[in-house]
Short mmCIF file of C-alpha atoms in Angstrom, two decimals:
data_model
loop_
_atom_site.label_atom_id
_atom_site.label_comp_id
_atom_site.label_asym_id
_atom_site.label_seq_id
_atom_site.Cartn_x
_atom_site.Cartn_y
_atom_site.Cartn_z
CA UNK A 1 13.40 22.19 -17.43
CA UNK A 2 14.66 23.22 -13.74
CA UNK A 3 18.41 23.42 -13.95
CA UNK A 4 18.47 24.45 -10.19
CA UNK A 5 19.78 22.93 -7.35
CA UNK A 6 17.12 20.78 -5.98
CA UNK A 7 16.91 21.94 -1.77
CA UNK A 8 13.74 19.29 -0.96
CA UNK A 9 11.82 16.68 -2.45
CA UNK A 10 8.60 15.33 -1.09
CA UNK A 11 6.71 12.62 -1.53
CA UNK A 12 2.93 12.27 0.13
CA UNK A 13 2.06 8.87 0.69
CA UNK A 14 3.78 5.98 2.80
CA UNK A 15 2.90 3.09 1.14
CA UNK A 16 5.24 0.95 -0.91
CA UNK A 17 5.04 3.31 -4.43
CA UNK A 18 5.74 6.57 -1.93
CA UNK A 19 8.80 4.31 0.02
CA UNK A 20 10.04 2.59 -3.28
CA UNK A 21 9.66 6.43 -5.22
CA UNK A 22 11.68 7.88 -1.71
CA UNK A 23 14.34 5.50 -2.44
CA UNK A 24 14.90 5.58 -6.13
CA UNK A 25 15.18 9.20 -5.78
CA UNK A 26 17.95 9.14 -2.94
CA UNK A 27 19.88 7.29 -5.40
CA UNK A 28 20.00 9.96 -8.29
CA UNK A 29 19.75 13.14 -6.28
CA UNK A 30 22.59 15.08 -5.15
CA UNK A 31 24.19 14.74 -1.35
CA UNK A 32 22.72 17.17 0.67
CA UNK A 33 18.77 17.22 -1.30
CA UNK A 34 16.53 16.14 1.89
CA UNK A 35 13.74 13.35 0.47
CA UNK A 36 10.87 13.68 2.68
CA UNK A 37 7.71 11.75 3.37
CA UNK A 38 4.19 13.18 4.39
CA UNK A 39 1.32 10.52 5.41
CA UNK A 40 -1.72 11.14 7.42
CA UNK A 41 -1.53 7.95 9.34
CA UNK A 42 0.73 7.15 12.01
CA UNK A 43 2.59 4.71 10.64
CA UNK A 44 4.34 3.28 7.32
CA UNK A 45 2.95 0.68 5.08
CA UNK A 46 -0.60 2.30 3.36
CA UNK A 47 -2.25 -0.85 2.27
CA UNK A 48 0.93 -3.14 3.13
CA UNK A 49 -0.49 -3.00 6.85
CA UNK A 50 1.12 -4.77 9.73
CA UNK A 51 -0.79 -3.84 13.14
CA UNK A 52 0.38 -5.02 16.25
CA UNK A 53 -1.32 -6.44 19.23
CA UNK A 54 -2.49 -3.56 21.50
CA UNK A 55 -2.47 -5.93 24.80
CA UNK A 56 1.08 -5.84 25.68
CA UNK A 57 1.41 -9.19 23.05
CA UNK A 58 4.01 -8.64 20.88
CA UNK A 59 2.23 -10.55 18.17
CA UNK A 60 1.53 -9.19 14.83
CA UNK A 61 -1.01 -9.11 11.84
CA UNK A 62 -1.17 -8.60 8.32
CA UNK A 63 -4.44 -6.35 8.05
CA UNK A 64 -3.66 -5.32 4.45
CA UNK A 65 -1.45 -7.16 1.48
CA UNK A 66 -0.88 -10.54 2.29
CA UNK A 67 1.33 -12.38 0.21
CA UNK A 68 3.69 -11.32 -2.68
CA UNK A 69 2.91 -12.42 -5.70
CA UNK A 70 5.64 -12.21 -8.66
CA UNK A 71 4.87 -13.76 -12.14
CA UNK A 72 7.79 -14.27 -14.35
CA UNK A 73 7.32 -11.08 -16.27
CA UNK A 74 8.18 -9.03 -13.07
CA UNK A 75 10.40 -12.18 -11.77
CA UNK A 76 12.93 -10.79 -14.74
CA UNK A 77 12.19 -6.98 -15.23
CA UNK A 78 12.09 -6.41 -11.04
CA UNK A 79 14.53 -8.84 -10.85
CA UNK A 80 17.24 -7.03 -8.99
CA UNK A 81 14.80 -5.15 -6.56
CA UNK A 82 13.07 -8.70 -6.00
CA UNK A 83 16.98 -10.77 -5.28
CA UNK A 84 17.66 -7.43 -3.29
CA UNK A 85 15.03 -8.20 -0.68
CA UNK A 86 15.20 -11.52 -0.53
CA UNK A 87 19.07 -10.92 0.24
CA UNK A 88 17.81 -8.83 2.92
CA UNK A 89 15.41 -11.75 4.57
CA UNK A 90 12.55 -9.49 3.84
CA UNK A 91 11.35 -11.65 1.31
CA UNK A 92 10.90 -15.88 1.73
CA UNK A 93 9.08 -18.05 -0.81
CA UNK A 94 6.05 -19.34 0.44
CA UNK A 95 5.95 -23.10 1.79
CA UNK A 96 2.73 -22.94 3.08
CA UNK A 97 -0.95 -24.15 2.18
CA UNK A 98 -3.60 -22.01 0.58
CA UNK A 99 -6.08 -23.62 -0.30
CA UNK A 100 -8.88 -22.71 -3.14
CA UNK A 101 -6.26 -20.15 -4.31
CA UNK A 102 -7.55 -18.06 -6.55
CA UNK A 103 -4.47 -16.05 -7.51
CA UNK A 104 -2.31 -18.54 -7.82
CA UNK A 105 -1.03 -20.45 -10.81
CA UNK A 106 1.58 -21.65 -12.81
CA UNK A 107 2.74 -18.24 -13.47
CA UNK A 108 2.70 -17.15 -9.99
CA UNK A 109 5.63 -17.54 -7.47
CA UNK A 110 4.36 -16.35 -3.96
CA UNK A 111 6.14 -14.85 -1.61
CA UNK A 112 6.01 -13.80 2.59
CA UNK A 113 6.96 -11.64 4.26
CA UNK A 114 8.47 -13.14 7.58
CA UNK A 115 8.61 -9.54 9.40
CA UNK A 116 5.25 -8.81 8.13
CA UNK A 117 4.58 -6.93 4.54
CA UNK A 118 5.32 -3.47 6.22
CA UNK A 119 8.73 -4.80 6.46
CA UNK A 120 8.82 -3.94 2.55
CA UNK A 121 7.92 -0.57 3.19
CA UNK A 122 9.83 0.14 5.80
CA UNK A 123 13.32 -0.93 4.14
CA UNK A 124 12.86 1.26 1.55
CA UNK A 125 12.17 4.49 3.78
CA UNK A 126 15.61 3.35 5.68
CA UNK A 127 17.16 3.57 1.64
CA UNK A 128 15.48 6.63 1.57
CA UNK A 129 17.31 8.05 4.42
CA UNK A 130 15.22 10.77 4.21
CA UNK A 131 12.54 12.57 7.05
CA UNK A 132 9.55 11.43 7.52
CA UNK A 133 6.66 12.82 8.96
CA UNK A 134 3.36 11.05 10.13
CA UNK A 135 -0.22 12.30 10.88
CA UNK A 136 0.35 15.06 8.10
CA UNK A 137 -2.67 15.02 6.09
CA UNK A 138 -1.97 17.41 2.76
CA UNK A 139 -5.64 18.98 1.84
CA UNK A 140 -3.69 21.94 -0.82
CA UNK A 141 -0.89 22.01 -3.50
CA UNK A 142 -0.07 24.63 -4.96
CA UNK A 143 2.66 25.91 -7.71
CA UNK A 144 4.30 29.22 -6.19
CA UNK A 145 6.81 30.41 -8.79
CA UNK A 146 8.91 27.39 -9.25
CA UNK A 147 8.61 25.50 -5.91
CA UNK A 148 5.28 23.30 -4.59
CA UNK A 149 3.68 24.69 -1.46
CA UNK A 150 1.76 22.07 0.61
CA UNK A 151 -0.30 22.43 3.51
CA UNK A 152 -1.58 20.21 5.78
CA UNK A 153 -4.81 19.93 7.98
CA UNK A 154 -3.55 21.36 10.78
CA UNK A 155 -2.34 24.43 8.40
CA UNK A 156 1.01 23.70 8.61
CA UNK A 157 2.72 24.65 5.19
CA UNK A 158 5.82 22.60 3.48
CA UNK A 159 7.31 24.11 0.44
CA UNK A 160 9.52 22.11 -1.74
CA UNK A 161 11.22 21.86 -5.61
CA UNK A 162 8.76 19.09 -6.14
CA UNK A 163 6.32 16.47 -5.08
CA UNK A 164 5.40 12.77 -6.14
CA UNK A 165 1.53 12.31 -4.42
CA UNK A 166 0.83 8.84 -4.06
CA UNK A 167 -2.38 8.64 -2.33
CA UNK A 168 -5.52 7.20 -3.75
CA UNK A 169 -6.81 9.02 -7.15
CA UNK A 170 -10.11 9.88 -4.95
CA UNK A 171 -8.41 12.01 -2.41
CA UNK A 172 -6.08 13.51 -4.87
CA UNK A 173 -9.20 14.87 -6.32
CA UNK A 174 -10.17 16.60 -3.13
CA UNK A 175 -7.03 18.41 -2.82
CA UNK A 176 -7.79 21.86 -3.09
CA UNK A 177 -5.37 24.67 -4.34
CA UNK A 178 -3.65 25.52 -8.49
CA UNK A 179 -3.75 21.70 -8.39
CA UNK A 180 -7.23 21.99 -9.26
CA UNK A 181 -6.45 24.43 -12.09
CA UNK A 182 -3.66 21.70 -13.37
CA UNK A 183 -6.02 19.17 -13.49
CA UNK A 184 -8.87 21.12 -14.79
CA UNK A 185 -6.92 22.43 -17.76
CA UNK A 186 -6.07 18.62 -18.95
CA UNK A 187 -9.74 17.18 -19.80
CA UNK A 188 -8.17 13.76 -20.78
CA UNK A 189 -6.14 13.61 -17.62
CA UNK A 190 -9.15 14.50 -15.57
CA UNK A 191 -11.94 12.20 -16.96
CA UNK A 192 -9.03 9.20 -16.44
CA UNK A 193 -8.79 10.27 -12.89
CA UNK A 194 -11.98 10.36 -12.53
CA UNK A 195 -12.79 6.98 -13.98
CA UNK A 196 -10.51 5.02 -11.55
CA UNK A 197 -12.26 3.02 -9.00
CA UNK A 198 -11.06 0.89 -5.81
CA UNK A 199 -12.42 -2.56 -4.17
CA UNK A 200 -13.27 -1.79 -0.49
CA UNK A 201 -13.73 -4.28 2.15
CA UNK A 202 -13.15 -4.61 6.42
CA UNK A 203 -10.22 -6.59 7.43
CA UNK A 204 -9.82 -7.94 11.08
CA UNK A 205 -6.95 -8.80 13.00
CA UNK A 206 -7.29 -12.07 15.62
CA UNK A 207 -4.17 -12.13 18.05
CA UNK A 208 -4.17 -14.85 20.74
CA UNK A 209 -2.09 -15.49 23.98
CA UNK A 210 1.02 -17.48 23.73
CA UNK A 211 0.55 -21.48 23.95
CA UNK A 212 -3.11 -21.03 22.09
CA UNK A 213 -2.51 -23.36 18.75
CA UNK A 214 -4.76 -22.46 15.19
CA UNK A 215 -4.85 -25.87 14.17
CA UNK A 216 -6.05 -26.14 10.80
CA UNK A 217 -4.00 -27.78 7.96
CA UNK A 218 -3.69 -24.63 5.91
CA UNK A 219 -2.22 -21.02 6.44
CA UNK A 220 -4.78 -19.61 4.53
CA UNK A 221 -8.02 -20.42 2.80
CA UNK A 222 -10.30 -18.69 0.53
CA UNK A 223 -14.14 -18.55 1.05
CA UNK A 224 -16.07 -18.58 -2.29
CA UNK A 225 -19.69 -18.65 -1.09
CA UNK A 226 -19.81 -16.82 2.47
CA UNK A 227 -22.06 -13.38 2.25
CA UNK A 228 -18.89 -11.88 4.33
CA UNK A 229 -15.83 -13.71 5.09
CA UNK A 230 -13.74 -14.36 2.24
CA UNK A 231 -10.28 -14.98 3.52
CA UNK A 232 -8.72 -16.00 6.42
CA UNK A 233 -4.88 -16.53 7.54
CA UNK A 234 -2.77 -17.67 10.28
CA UNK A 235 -0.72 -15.37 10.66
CA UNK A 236 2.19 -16.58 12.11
CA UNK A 237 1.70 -20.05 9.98
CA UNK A 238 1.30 -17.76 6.55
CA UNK A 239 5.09 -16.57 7.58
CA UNK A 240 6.37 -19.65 8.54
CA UNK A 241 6.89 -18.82 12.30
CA UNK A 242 6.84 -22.22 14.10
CA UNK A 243 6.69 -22.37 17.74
CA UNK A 244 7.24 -18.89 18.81
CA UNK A 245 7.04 -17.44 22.22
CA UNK A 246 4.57 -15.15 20.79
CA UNK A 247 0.90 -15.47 20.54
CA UNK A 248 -0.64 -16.68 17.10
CA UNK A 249 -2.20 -13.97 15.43
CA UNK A 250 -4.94 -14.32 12.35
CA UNK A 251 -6.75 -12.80 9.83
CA UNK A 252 -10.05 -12.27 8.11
CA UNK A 253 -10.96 -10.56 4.91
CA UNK A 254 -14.12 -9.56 3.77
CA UNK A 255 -15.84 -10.24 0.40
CA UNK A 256 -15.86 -6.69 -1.47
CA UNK A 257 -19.57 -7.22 -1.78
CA UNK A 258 -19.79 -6.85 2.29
CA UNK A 259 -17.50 -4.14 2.32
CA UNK A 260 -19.91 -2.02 0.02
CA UNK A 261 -23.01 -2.75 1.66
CA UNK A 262 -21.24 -1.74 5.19
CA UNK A 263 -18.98 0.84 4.10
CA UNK A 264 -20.37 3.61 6.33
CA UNK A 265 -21.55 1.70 9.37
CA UNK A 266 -19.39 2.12 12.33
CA UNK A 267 -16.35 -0.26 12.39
CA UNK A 268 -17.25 -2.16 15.89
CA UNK A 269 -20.40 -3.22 14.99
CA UNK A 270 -19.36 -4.26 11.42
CA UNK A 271 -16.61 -6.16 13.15
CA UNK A 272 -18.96 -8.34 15.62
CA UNK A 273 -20.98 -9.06 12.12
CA UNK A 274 -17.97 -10.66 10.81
CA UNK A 275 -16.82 -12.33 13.69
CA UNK A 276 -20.40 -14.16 14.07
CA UNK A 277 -19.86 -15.29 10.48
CA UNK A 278 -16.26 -16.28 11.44
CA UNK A 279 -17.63 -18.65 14.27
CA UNK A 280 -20.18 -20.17 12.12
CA UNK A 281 -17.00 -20.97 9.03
CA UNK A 282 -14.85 -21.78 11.95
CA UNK A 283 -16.42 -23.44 14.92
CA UNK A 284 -13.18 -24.77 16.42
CA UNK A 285 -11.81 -21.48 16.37
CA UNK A 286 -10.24 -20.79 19.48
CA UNK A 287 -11.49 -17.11 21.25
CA UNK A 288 -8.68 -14.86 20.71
CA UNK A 289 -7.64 -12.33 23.58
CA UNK A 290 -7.68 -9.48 21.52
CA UNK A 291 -10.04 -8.41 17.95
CA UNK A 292 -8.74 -5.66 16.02
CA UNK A 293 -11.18 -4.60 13.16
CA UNK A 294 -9.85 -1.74 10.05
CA UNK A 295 -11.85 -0.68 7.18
CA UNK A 296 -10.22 -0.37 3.70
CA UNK A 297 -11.89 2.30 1.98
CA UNK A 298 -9.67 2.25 -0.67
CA UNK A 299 -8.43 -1.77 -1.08
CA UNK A 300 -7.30 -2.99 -4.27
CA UNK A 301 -7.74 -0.92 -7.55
CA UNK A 302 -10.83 -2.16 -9.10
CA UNK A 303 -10.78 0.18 -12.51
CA UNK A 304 -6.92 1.77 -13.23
CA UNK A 305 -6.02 4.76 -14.93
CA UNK A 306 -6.65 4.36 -18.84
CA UNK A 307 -3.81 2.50 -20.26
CA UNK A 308 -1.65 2.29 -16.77
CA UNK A 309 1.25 4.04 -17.75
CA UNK A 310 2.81 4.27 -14.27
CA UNK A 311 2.24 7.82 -13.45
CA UNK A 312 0.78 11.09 -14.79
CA UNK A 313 2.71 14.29 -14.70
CA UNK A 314 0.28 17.12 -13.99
CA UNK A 315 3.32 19.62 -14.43
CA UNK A 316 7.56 19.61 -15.30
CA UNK A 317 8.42 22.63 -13.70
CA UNK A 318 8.44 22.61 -10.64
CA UNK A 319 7.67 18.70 -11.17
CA UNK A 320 4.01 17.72 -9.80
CA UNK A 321 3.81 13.68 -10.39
CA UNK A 322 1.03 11.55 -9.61
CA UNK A 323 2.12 7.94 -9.00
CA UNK A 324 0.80 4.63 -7.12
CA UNK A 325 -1.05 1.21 -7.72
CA UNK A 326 -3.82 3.29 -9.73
CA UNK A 327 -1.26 4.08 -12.87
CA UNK A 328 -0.40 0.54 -12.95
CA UNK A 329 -2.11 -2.49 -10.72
CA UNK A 330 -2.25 -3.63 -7.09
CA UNK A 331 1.05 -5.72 -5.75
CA UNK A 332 4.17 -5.47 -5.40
CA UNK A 333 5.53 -4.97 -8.81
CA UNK A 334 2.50 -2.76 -9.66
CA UNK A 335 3.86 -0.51 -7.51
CA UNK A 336 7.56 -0.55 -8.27
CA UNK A 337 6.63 -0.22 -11.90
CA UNK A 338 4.69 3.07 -10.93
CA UNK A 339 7.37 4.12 -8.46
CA UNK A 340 9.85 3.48 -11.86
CA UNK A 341 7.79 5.59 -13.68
CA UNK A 342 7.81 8.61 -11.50
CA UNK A 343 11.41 8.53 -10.90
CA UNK A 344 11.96 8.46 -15.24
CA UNK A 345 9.38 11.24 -15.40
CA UNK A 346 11.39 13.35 -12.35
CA UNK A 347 14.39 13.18 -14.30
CA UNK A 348 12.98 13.92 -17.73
CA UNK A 349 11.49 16.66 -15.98
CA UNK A 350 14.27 18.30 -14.13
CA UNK A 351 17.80 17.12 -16.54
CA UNK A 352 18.59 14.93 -13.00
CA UNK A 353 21.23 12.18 -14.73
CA UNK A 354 20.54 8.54 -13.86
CA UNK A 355 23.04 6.42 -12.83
CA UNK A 356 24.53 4.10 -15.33
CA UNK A 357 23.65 1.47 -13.42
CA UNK A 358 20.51 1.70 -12.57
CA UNK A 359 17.02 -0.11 -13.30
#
């Protein structure tokens, strides 16, 4: 058990487990320990995407996560996180139509996001109050004495008292460095990993000059039968943005069955395939001034880690945690439960006292 000072903390991934893990941590660390985030894109969010028209239109879309979806399990364990949000306006229930739901239920209280779902991500980075560092793609951990060394792609080295990775389980696997030997030397641990599967599909962004109207009597509508499209959203109507200044922005989803078949194909031409079948579901659709098309390699966890319990520590000292919608499932709460997880397993790892108040 490290009973050390800890100088730096860092967590790889800027999604919501990596943000919400970032945050938790501030709270229990001393003043003084820098938190810092590592992601390889250039911006926060991971899977809880907001992209923004490149045209000069301030407009924005939700590529990834669309709506928040809390059943009353979560609605009373998360239920200080969840009122803290909403507090914050980050959070709104949801007033609007979707129709042929198929998440929905009696259960089920949905949520938006009226900033966009990176919103999420981004407030808890800000709690974090930590660095954070984009278009740092880690390829090696590795244990030297009793810190974490990480390098990057471009061979730039970070070396820390610990790490949470947060990435998907795939590209953990990659990593090269002792991490191999860590995982290697826990058979159980490894044939879990390697067991975990994700959903992948194309997304597409549709953002339109101000004055153009999407009028359809729903803010979002699932597709059961279409060989492609199997979701679309207005945007701005999904958030409950009425008459803004700002261009209307959409979305389409593909099945996961279309997102197999064209996984490798290059993203342009997968894009005009889907925005054919998007003409033929929607003839009325105006044509928007701007298409923005993103593949989702890794979308929603298909197969989790054997029993989801949240996170896996691959070693207490220094502490080596992997964490993220793969230890537990894919929303919200799936990935505060995880980020939970690897903030109980930090402290059980390094004698770091939680608060009495806390979660």
């Amino acid at each position: 058990m490290i009973k050390t000072a800890m100088e730096k903390f860092v967590i790889v991934g800027a999604g919501m487990t990596g943000a919400s893990s970032a945050a938790l941590l501030r709270k229990i660390l001393p003043v003084g320990t820098v938190v810092k985030i590592l992601d390889k894109s250039r911006g926060t969010g991971g899977r809880m995407s907001t992209s923004r028209s490149s045209t000069g239109n301030s407009a924005t879309v939700d590529l990834g996560a669309q709506y928040i979806s809390i059943n009353s399990h979560y609605a009373k364990v998360h239920q200080s996180i969840h009122e803290e949000l909403i507090s914050q306006g980050l959070l709104k229930a949801s007033s609007g139509v979707i129709e042929d739901d198929k998440f929905g239920g009696d259960d089920i209280q949905q949520y938006i996001t009226p900033a966009g779902v990176s919103s999420l991500v981004k407030y808890f980075v800000k709690q974090a109050g930590g660095e954070v560092a984009f278009e740092e793609h880690v390829t090696k951990v590795d244990v030297v004495g009793t810190k974490v060394k990480l390098t990057t792609l471009k061979g730039e080295e970070e070396l820390c008292d610990g790490v949470i990775l947060t990435m998907p389980v795939p590209q953990i696997l990659q990593l090269e460095g002792s991490i191999r030997h860590l995982i290697d030397s826990q058979p159980k641990v490894k044939e879990n990993l390697e067991k975990v599967s994700y959903s992948m599909r194309f997304a597409v962004g549709l953002f339109y000059d101000a004055g153009v109207t999407l009028s359809y009597p729903w803010a979002a509508k699932y597709f059961k039968d279409n060989p492609c499209v199997c979701y679309v959203a207005i945007d701005d109507k999904k958030r409950g943005i009425e008459n803004s200044s700002v261009g209307s922005s959409a979305v389409v989803h593909t099945s996961v069955h279309f997102g197999m078949k064209h996984l490798e194909e290059d993203k342009e031409e997968v894009k005009n395939i889907i925005m054919k079948h998007v003409r033929e579901l929607l003839p009325d659709l105006p044509e928007p001034s701007e298409v923005k098309g993103h593949k989702w390699r890794y979308s929603q966890v298909h197969k989790s880690y054997a029993d989801e319990p949240g996170c896996v520590v691959l070693s207490h000292s220094p502490p080596i945690i992997l964490a993220g919608d793969a230890f537990s499932h894919s929303n919200l709460d799936g990935c505060l439960t995880s980020a939970l997880s690897a903030r109980d397993a930090f402290v059980k790892s390094t004698g770091v006292k939680l608060p009495s108040n806390h979660l």
